[in-house]
């Protein structure tokens, strides 16, 4: 049965791995440039640790380096600007505008000027008019944003030694991203650039030298997080032992001995308690990944998924086994000879089968299958609606249920998290069989472990490169497409495509992209003020402009809408 389960697992994983790898390569071979969404990041390379030069700026150094070393493929570049302070000011202004809308709605409902305190969260400080205070704060932030934007654009200290380099062809980008650019391996580091929407801009301003220190700190933090989590897991395991509960709390014995309660305590309660402890773990892991200095959201999710898998393996599996066997069998270990320890473990480990079966059932109900009901987003919406929602915009954001989080779902069904347990099970089965009468079958299980490791190495070498590198020769469904051939074909189909203008503003920090939008909002506000007259009607009862329309209200007369359109033009 061990051979049957292992062969079936490997067969299924190989088919799925091959299918997904084929889909990945087909996607790389067939996807087109989309200037409206900037999805084709296979033309862009992120270069970091650009050496400082007193005679030229970072931008000039990047341009000179790539014109010399990649003259036939280099197109343009965009240096990385440290705009973190500017981004915080923009976010703060957005929050103040939201508070202003809230106080204006409150004023319209109650017809009395709302008051607030100037201290933290309005809890203390001088009592002032809330609307006037928020308007003054918005004006202050507008001036600070303008000054900071001007400073960031003109201050050389805000230019980071990194840049997004665009290439004319995928071939040139692939060669640059996958080769060493300098004799010094710590300079001119190149890697594929993440899609603009995937870039985590706050971490681009982190110096490269500090990334190593951050990784060390995060590794230590993750170790202690895993270590201290042993305490609640051990406590949960004690719940699965009725005898242990009765020893620690004798007054609960009459209640626990009721058949229904006893079955719940032994079967469902430990799994639910352990699942509750694990609910906050993905959020903590994402926070740790941000502190590590990773440059893309997808990279944070991948490393969080890996750590979530490691955490579950150590705490849910190993610690549960140890807490449920070694602690319970401690007296036996002390009294028996060293030769009997393997036999004791072989007998004790299968005793935890009930807990793991019930935990798998609970995990299935509360995991991806439970997402059908979307209970968590529903509960979070009502909590946000009760405590946090102030305006209709807040309510729209609270109503967004989001999607299934990758770093929570992926560790359960990924290739590695299915094959590794299969290998561990075979090793544990060797230990278990060695304690039984039929120990002569142990060598056959050793061969199965070797075959499992060989299968992993085969899949890693055959399919994994499709997910970590952009191949110069891309295998599609029934044919082969070289990256250079794809570039030639694309130029033939779209001869007038201006790649340079397409990539010119793709990797500009979002705060600079929103600069024109803020100006347009200010103009629209002035236009609306000139068009709309004072009314006693509540804003809550006035329909907002449709997101699909051009922004004109369906309740305005045609003449007014035309005037508004002409004023915008």
XYZ file of C-alpha atoms in Angstrom:
569
model
C 0.000 0.000 0.000
C 2.921 2.372 0.647
C 4.169 1.735 -2.904
C 0.665 2.118 -4.326
C 0.002 5.456 -2.601
C 3.458 6.807 -3.479
C 3.261 5.830 -7.150
C -0.228 7.289 -7.484
C 0.863 10.524 -5.823
C 3.915 10.845 -8.069
C 1.908 10.027 -11.187
C -0.732 12.642 -10.392
C 1.836 15.284 -9.445
C 3.861 14.682 -12.586
C 0.808 15.091 -14.815
C -0.287 18.267 -13.043
C 3.246 19.720 -13.011
C 3.662 19.039 -16.742
C 0.270 20.566 -17.526
C 0.890 23.734 -15.502
C 4.419 24.120 -16.935
C 3.011 23.786 -20.444
C 0.392 26.435 -19.673
C 3.116 28.721 -18.305
C 5.290 28.396 -21.414
C 2.293 28.804 -23.687
C 1.380 31.995 -21.849
C 4.900 33.396 -22.254
C 4.906 32.514 -25.942
C 1.495 33.901 -26.776
C 0.917 36.950 -24.589
C 0.911 40.319 -26.303
C 1.880 43.761 -25.209
C -0.989 45.680 -23.687
C -0.141 49.354 -23.278
C -3.307 49.983 -21.293
C -2.385 47.517 -18.552
C 1.418 47.275 -18.889
C 1.394 43.520 -18.450
C 4.422 42.674 -20.579
C 7.246 42.965 -18.063
C 9.434 40.562 -20.102
C 10.968 43.641 -21.748
C 12.043 45.257 -18.471
C 14.922 44.389 -16.148
C 15.527 45.765 -12.664
C 19.159 46.715 -12.101
C 20.334 47.417 -8.543
C 23.496 48.448 -6.761
C 24.584 50.852 -9.460
C 28.093 52.065 -8.493
C 28.346 55.707 -7.436
C 30.359 58.056 -9.636
C 31.204 61.656 -8.802
C 31.389 62.634 -12.469
C 27.936 61.428 -13.510
C 24.509 60.857 -12.030
C 22.837 57.477 -11.561
C 20.739 58.023 -14.684
C 23.782 58.881 -16.761
C 25.709 55.908 -15.357
C 22.893 53.494 -16.245
C 22.520 54.890 -19.752
C 26.275 54.814 -20.399
C 26.657 51.257 -19.051
C 23.859 49.728 -21.124
C 24.722 51.651 -24.289
C 28.214 50.175 -24.043
C 27.327 46.617 -22.977
C 23.918 46.168 -24.662
C 24.023 48.600 -27.604
C 21.703 46.640 -29.894
C 18.951 45.965 -27.368
C 18.935 48.817 -24.823
C 15.945 51.142 -25.219
C 15.413 53.395 -22.211
C 15.431 53.411 -18.418
C 13.747 54.944 -15.383
C 15.709 55.512 -12.199
C 14.159 54.600 -8.863
C 13.161 57.603 -6.756
C 12.705 57.519 -2.989
C 9.183 58.921 -2.752
C 8.114 57.171 0.448
C 7.578 60.407 2.376
C 5.559 61.843 -0.503
C 3.439 58.681 -0.647
C 2.670 58.983 3.085
C 1.591 62.608 2.646
C -0.679 61.658 -0.267
C -2.221 58.851 1.777
C -2.723 61.196 4.733
C -4.449 63.731 2.490
C -6.737 61.003 1.180
C -7.670 60.104 4.759
C -8.381 63.762 5.609
C -10.661 64.078 2.570
C -12.551 61.010 3.746
C -13.000 62.552 7.216
C -14.163 65.791 5.608
C -16.856 63.923 3.670
C -17.946 62.231 6.893
C -18.273 65.515 8.806
C -20.112 67.172 5.921
C -22.611 64.306 5.806
C -23.003 64.566 9.574
C -23.629 68.297 9.269
C -26.280 67.780 6.577
C -28.118 65.235 8.724
C -28.074 67.118 12.021
C -27.884 70.716 10.739
C -25.320 71.525 13.440
C -21.595 72.035 13.027
C -19.700 68.921 14.226
C -16.862 69.469 16.676
C -13.650 67.506 17.204
C -10.440 67.650 19.205
C -7.066 68.248 17.576
C -5.278 65.493 19.493
C -4.708 61.861 18.501
C -7.873 60.359 16.966
C -9.811 63.342 18.313
C -9.539 62.059 21.871
C -7.855 65.096 23.443
C -6.596 68.536 22.622
C -8.287 71.788 21.661
C -11.929 71.499 20.598
C -12.474 72.978 17.126
C -14.947 72.959 14.252
C -14.436 69.574 12.555
C -15.153 70.723 8.984
C -12.939 73.813 9.185
C -10.192 71.772 10.838
C -10.197 69.124 8.099
C -10.218 71.784 5.358
C -7.231 73.474 7.006
C -5.429 70.127 7.286
C -6.096 69.353 3.610
C -4.746 72.760 2.596
C -1.643 72.203 4.715
C -1.052 68.767 3.223
C -1.594 70.098 -0.312
C 1.210 72.614 0.201
C 3.477 69.999 1.796
C 2.812 67.585 -1.057
C 3.679 70.223 -3.645
C 6.906 71.094 -1.820
C 7.865 67.453 -1.296
C 7.096 66.597 -4.934
C 9.317 69.459 -6.063
C 12.083 68.394 -3.676
C 11.957 64.744 -4.731
C 12.221 65.628 -8.400
C 15.190 67.947 -7.898
C 17.167 66.420 -5.022
C 19.934 64.016 -6.162
C 19.835 62.356 -2.726
C 16.353 61.027 -3.567
C 17.720 59.082 -6.538
C 18.408 55.481 -5.540
C 21.219 53.402 -7.133
C 18.669 51.330 -9.043
C 16.708 51.608 -12.274
C 14.130 49.865 -14.446
C 15.865 49.233 -17.785
C 13.716 48.632 -20.861
C 14.872 46.661 -23.890
C 13.777 46.597 -27.502
C 13.403 42.826 -27.582
C 12.619 39.986 -25.209
C 15.845 38.328 -26.299
C 17.938 41.227 -25.063
C 16.037 41.434 -21.790
C 16.372 37.675 -21.197
C 20.130 37.754 -21.782
C 20.581 40.746 -19.454
C 18.386 39.412 -16.654
C 20.076 36.005 -16.536
C 23.741 36.967 -16.838
C 26.350 38.628 -14.614
C 26.997 42.194 -15.741
C 30.220 43.031 -13.920
C 33.430 41.438 -12.662
C 32.284 42.403 -9.177
C 29.251 40.156 -8.513
C 27.836 42.668 -6.018
C 27.509 45.488 -8.594
C 25.066 45.930 -11.477
C 22.731 43.212 -10.183
C 20.035 42.405 -12.722
C 16.790 40.500 -12.385
C 13.384 40.439 -14.017
C 11.293 43.462 -13.106
C 7.919 42.742 -11.584
C 4.812 44.035 -13.289
C 4.242 47.710 -12.320
C 1.109 46.872 -10.341
C 3.058 44.176 -8.475
C 5.981 46.392 -7.413
C 6.144 47.189 -3.688
C 7.451 50.718 -4.057
C 8.259 51.322 -0.381
C 11.034 48.726 -0.421
C 12.727 50.018 -3.572
C 14.265 52.793 -1.486
C 16.001 50.339 0.879
C 19.793 50.298 0.321
C 21.080 46.987 -0.971
C 23.574 46.633 1.902
C 20.820 46.668 4.514
C 18.889 43.855 2.790
C 21.280 41.224 4.172
C 20.823 42.563 7.696
C 17.065 42.603 7.249
C 17.071 38.979 6.075
C 19.045 37.952 9.159
C 16.641 39.785 11.473
C 13.613 38.268 9.738
C 15.109 34.757 9.950
C 15.659 35.159 13.685
C 12.158 36.588 14.143
C 10.602 33.677 12.232
C 12.576 31.185 14.342
C 11.312 32.678 17.598
C 7.770 32.920 16.205
C 7.884 29.218 15.393
C 9.472 28.352 18.733
C 7.032 30.293 20.917
C 4.075 28.908 19.025
C 4.942 25.527 20.504
C 3.272 26.652 23.740
C -0.313 27.012 22.394
C 0.074 23.908 20.219
C 1.121 21.855 23.246
C -1.857 23.209 25.151
C -4.177 22.260 22.301
C -2.780 18.745 22.266
C -3.541 18.408 25.969
C -7.209 18.961 25.120
C -7.235 15.779 23.060
C -6.350 13.727 26.129
C -9.403 13.216 28.335
C -7.290 11.723 31.102
C -5.027 14.773 31.112
C -7.991 17.137 31.425
C -9.461 15.138 34.290
C -6.128 15.189 36.121
C -5.732 18.971 35.765
C -9.418 19.788 36.360
C -11.152 17.014 38.332
C -14.347 19.086 38.717
C -14.945 18.768 34.948
C -15.051 14.957 35.037
C -18.891 14.617 35.279
C -19.329 16.935 32.290
C -16.566 15.467 30.147
C -17.742 11.895 30.645
C -21.033 12.668 28.858
C -20.685 10.683 25.577
C -21.531 13.587 23.259
C -19.281 16.092 25.037
C -16.493 13.553 25.263
C -16.592 12.896 21.520
C -16.574 16.656 20.786
C -13.662 17.309 23.153
C -11.588 14.469 21.747
C -12.561 14.876 18.104
C -13.438 18.403 17.032
C -12.292 20.774 19.792
C -8.489 20.339 19.375
C -8.680 20.900 15.626
C -10.843 24.011 15.984
C -8.627 25.446 18.710
C -5.492 24.890 16.631
C -7.166 26.441 13.589
C -8.075 29.544 15.592
C -4.445 29.953 16.649
C -3.401 29.773 12.981
C -5.837 32.447 11.745
C -3.533 35.382 12.490
C -0.420 33.642 11.176
C -0.678 34.665 7.450
C -1.024 38.345 8.389
C 2.050 38.138 10.619
C 4.045 36.408 7.870
C 3.136 39.097 5.317
C 4.285 41.794 7.760
C 7.579 39.948 8.224
C 8.010 39.696 4.445
C 7.541 43.465 4.098
C 10.220 44.080 6.720
C 12.561 41.748 4.841
C 12.726 44.236 1.969
C 11.245 42.168 -0.868
C 10.513 44.209 -3.975
C 7.204 42.772 -5.160
C 3.903 41.748 -3.635
C 4.035 38.354 -5.347
C 7.496 37.698 -3.860
C 6.109 38.488 -0.411
C 3.251 36.072 -0.978
C 5.586 33.323 -2.186
C 7.963 33.590 0.767
C 4.985 33.823 3.146
C 3.496 30.695 1.578
C 6.791 28.831 2.056
C 7.071 29.935 5.674
C 3.421 29.051 6.280
C 4.175 25.563 4.989
C 7.292 25.227 7.190
C 5.372 26.562 10.177
C 2.566 24.055 9.707
C 5.000 21.196 9.245
C 6.881 22.028 12.449
C 4.063 23.090 14.750
C 1.001 21.282 13.451
C 2.722 18.014 12.611
C 6.002 17.538 14.481
C 5.075 19.396 17.669
C 1.659 17.726 17.721
C 3.302 14.320 17.483
C 5.889 15.182 20.123
C 3.358 16.779 22.443
C 1.027 13.852 22.008
C 3.563 11.048 22.289
C 6.845 12.040 23.917
C 5.205 14.025 26.720
C 2.626 11.337 27.336
C 5.240 8.574 27.212
C 7.867 10.425 29.280
C 7.506 8.023 32.192
C 7.940 5.093 29.838
C 11.098 6.631 28.377
C 12.597 7.040 31.842
C 11.758 3.532 33.003
C 12.514 1.545 29.848
C 15.913 0.812 28.402
C 17.285 2.724 25.404
C 16.671 -0.277 23.143
C 12.899 -0.029 23.744
C 12.545 3.677 22.834
C 11.989 2.967 19.119
C 9.296 0.441 19.992
C 7.568 2.928 22.312
C 7.577 5.616 19.589
C 6.320 3.138 17.012
C 3.377 2.295 19.251
C 2.668 5.861 20.418
C 2.709 7.782 17.118
C -0.276 5.972 15.548
C -2.270 6.962 18.636
C -2.420 10.517 17.204
C -4.255 9.345 14.097
C -7.625 10.444 15.500
C -6.423 13.992 16.066
C -4.965 14.375 12.576
C -8.018 12.895 10.869
C -10.315 15.316 12.687
C -7.919 18.206 12.035
C -7.968 17.463 8.305
C -11.776 17.484 8.427
C -11.858 20.805 10.298
C -9.270 22.269 7.944
C -11.376 21.179 4.986
C -14.468 22.872 6.385
C -12.693 26.107 7.279
C -10.222 26.166 4.383
C -10.661 26.671 0.667
C -13.868 24.626 0.628
C -15.302 26.932 3.281
C -14.622 29.929 1.042
C -17.802 29.037 -0.830
C -19.752 30.603 2.035
C -17.392 33.641 2.279
C -18.101 33.816 5.997
C -14.876 35.615 6.910
C -15.391 38.545 4.483
C -19.027 38.760 5.614
C -18.061 38.997 9.285
C -15.275 41.485 8.531
C -17.685 43.656 6.552
C -20.112 43.928 9.449
C -17.281 44.709 11.876
C -15.873 47.397 9.554
C -19.352 48.741 8.890
C -19.995 49.088 12.616
C -16.640 50.498 13.736
C -14.793 51.982 10.729
C -17.192 52.986 7.961
C -17.739 56.761 7.837
C -18.649 57.424 4.180
C -20.038 55.601 1.187
C -16.481 55.184 -0.108
C -15.560 53.369 3.109
C -18.586 51.148 2.707
C -17.633 50.227 -0.862
C -14.122 49.284 0.259
C -15.489 47.277 3.191
C -17.863 45.400 0.895
C -15.020 44.182 -1.319
C -14.626 40.502 -0.318
C -11.264 40.128 -2.057
C -9.988 36.813 -3.340
C -8.604 33.668 -1.753
C -5.220 34.632 -0.361
C -2.424 32.905 -2.243
C -0.072 32.581 0.718
C -2.782 30.757 2.701
C -4.158 28.457 0.013
C -1.007 27.567 -1.951
C 0.873 25.718 0.835
C -1.963 23.201 1.150
C -2.039 22.061 -2.509
C 1.251 22.883 -4.020
C 3.606 20.184 -5.465
C 6.235 20.422 -2.724
C 3.761 20.374 0.146
C 2.289 17.126 -1.186
C 5.503 15.305 -2.058
C 7.453 16.176 1.098
C 4.823 14.663 3.426
C 4.804 11.558 1.229
C 8.554 11.235 1.801
C 8.204 11.832 5.549
C 5.428 9.259 5.792
C 7.642 6.641 4.132
C 10.487 7.402 6.537
C 8.162 7.185 9.544
C 6.769 3.941 8.173
C 10.294 2.502 8.164
C 10.602 3.360 11.864
C 7.177 1.905 12.592
C 7.793 -1.346 10.672
C 11.161 -1.809 12.354
C 9.366 -2.092 15.705
C 6.942 -4.743 14.466
C 7.318 -8.436 13.815
C 7.596 -7.970 10.033
C 10.779 -5.866 10.239
C 12.281 -7.796 7.308
C 10.239 -5.606 4.910
C 12.122 -2.458 5.977
C 14.699 -2.573 3.090
C 11.857 -2.443 0.553
C 10.655 0.798 2.145
C 14.170 2.266 1.966
C 14.077 1.723 -1.800
C 10.762 3.593 -1.901
C 12.353 6.590 -0.146
C 15.158 6.633 -2.727
C 12.645 6.493 -5.583
C 10.673 9.387 -4.086
C 13.784 11.555 -3.843
C 14.718 10.675 -7.438
C 11.250 11.660 -8.632
C 11.566 15.036 -6.916
C 14.952 15.708 -8.511
C 13.565 14.738 -11.926
C 10.595 17.114 -11.659
C 12.780 19.897 -10.289
C 15.155 19.689 -13.232
C 12.479 19.104 -15.874
C 9.689 21.545 -14.973
C 10.881 24.087 -12.400
C 13.003 26.213 -14.825
C 9.816 27.250 -16.617
C 8.744 29.113 -13.473
C 12.041 30.731 -12.460
C 13.506 31.777 -15.823
C 12.216 33.168 -19.100
C 13.598 30.679 -21.643
C 15.235 31.968 -24.796
C 13.457 29.160 -26.589
C 9.855 28.873 -25.425
C 8.000 25.590 -25.963
C 4.341 26.114 -26.798
C 1.582 23.554 -27.315
C 2.727 21.884 -30.524
C 5.668 23.986 -31.712
C 8.707 25.964 -30.606
C 8.977 29.728 -30.602
C 12.250 31.473 -30.046
C 12.112 34.774 -28.218
C 13.772 36.464 -31.186
C 11.223 35.002 -33.599
C 8.403 36.269 -31.394
C 9.903 39.758 -31.401
C 10.222 39.656 -35.207
C 6.644 38.435 -35.605
C 5.333 41.124 -33.275
C 7.109 43.859 -35.225
C 5.601 42.505 -38.432
C 2.091 42.495 -36.992
C 2.424 45.856 -35.226
C 4.920 47.855 -37.306
C 3.803 51.204 -35.867
C 4.071 50.197 -32.213
C 6.220 52.689 -30.336
C 7.758 50.510 -27.647
C 9.659 53.400 -26.106
C 6.554 55.480 -25.435
C 4.821 52.323 -24.238
C 7.468 51.759 -21.553
C 8.342 55.404 -20.896
C 6.014 55.846 -17.930
C 5.249 52.238 -17.004
C 7.526 52.187 -13.946
C 6.923 55.666 -12.559
C 6.078 55.776 -8.841
C 2.258 55.847 -8.397
C 2.363 59.197 -6.547
C 3.668 60.836 -9.708
C 1.070 59.119 -11.881
C -1.690 60.472 -9.632
C -0.394 64.037 -9.959
C -2.542 64.830 -12.984
C -5.537 63.037 -11.484
C -5.360 65.263 -8.380
C -5.353 68.358 -10.571
C -8.369 67.046 -12.469
C -10.183 66.389 -9.183
C -9.562 69.972 -8.058
C -10.936 71.295 -11.368
C -13.988 69.039 -11.139
C -14.678 70.199 -7.580
C -14.633 73.842 -8.682
C -16.949 73.049 -11.597
C -19.377 71.191 -9.342
C -19.354 74.086 -6.866
C -20.327 76.468 -9.665
C -23.071 74.189 -10.977
C -24.747 72.904 -7.820
C -26.774 75.137 -5.529
C -27.322 74.677 -1.807
C -29.997 72.146 -0.969
C -31.403 70.503 2.113
C -31.320 67.097 0.426
C -28.877 64.686 2.039
C -25.932 63.482 -0.019
C -26.758 59.969 1.027
C -29.959 60.196 -1.052
C -28.213 61.707 -4.095
C -26.906 59.052 -6.498
C -23.178 59.226 -7.110
C -21.854 59.330 -10.685
C -21.576 55.922 -12.274
C -18.129 54.393 -12.474
C -18.890 53.348 -16.036
C -19.960 56.823 -17.148
C -17.907 59.923 -17.866
C -18.714 61.307 -14.462
C -21.878 63.251 -15.295
C -24.838 62.798 -13.008
C -27.986 61.271 -14.542
C -30.094 63.754 -12.562
C -28.565 66.858 -14.166
C -30.365 68.417 -17.155
C -28.758 68.048 -20.558
C -27.945 71.737 -20.739
C -26.088 71.623 -17.446
C -24.240 68.445 -18.429
C -23.235 70.023 -21.742
C -22.028 73.142 -19.970
C -20.026 71.000 -17.552
C -18.519 69.088 -20.467
C -17.598 72.281 -22.295
C -16.016 73.698 -19.149
C -13.966 70.531 -18.708
C -12.780 70.810 -22.312
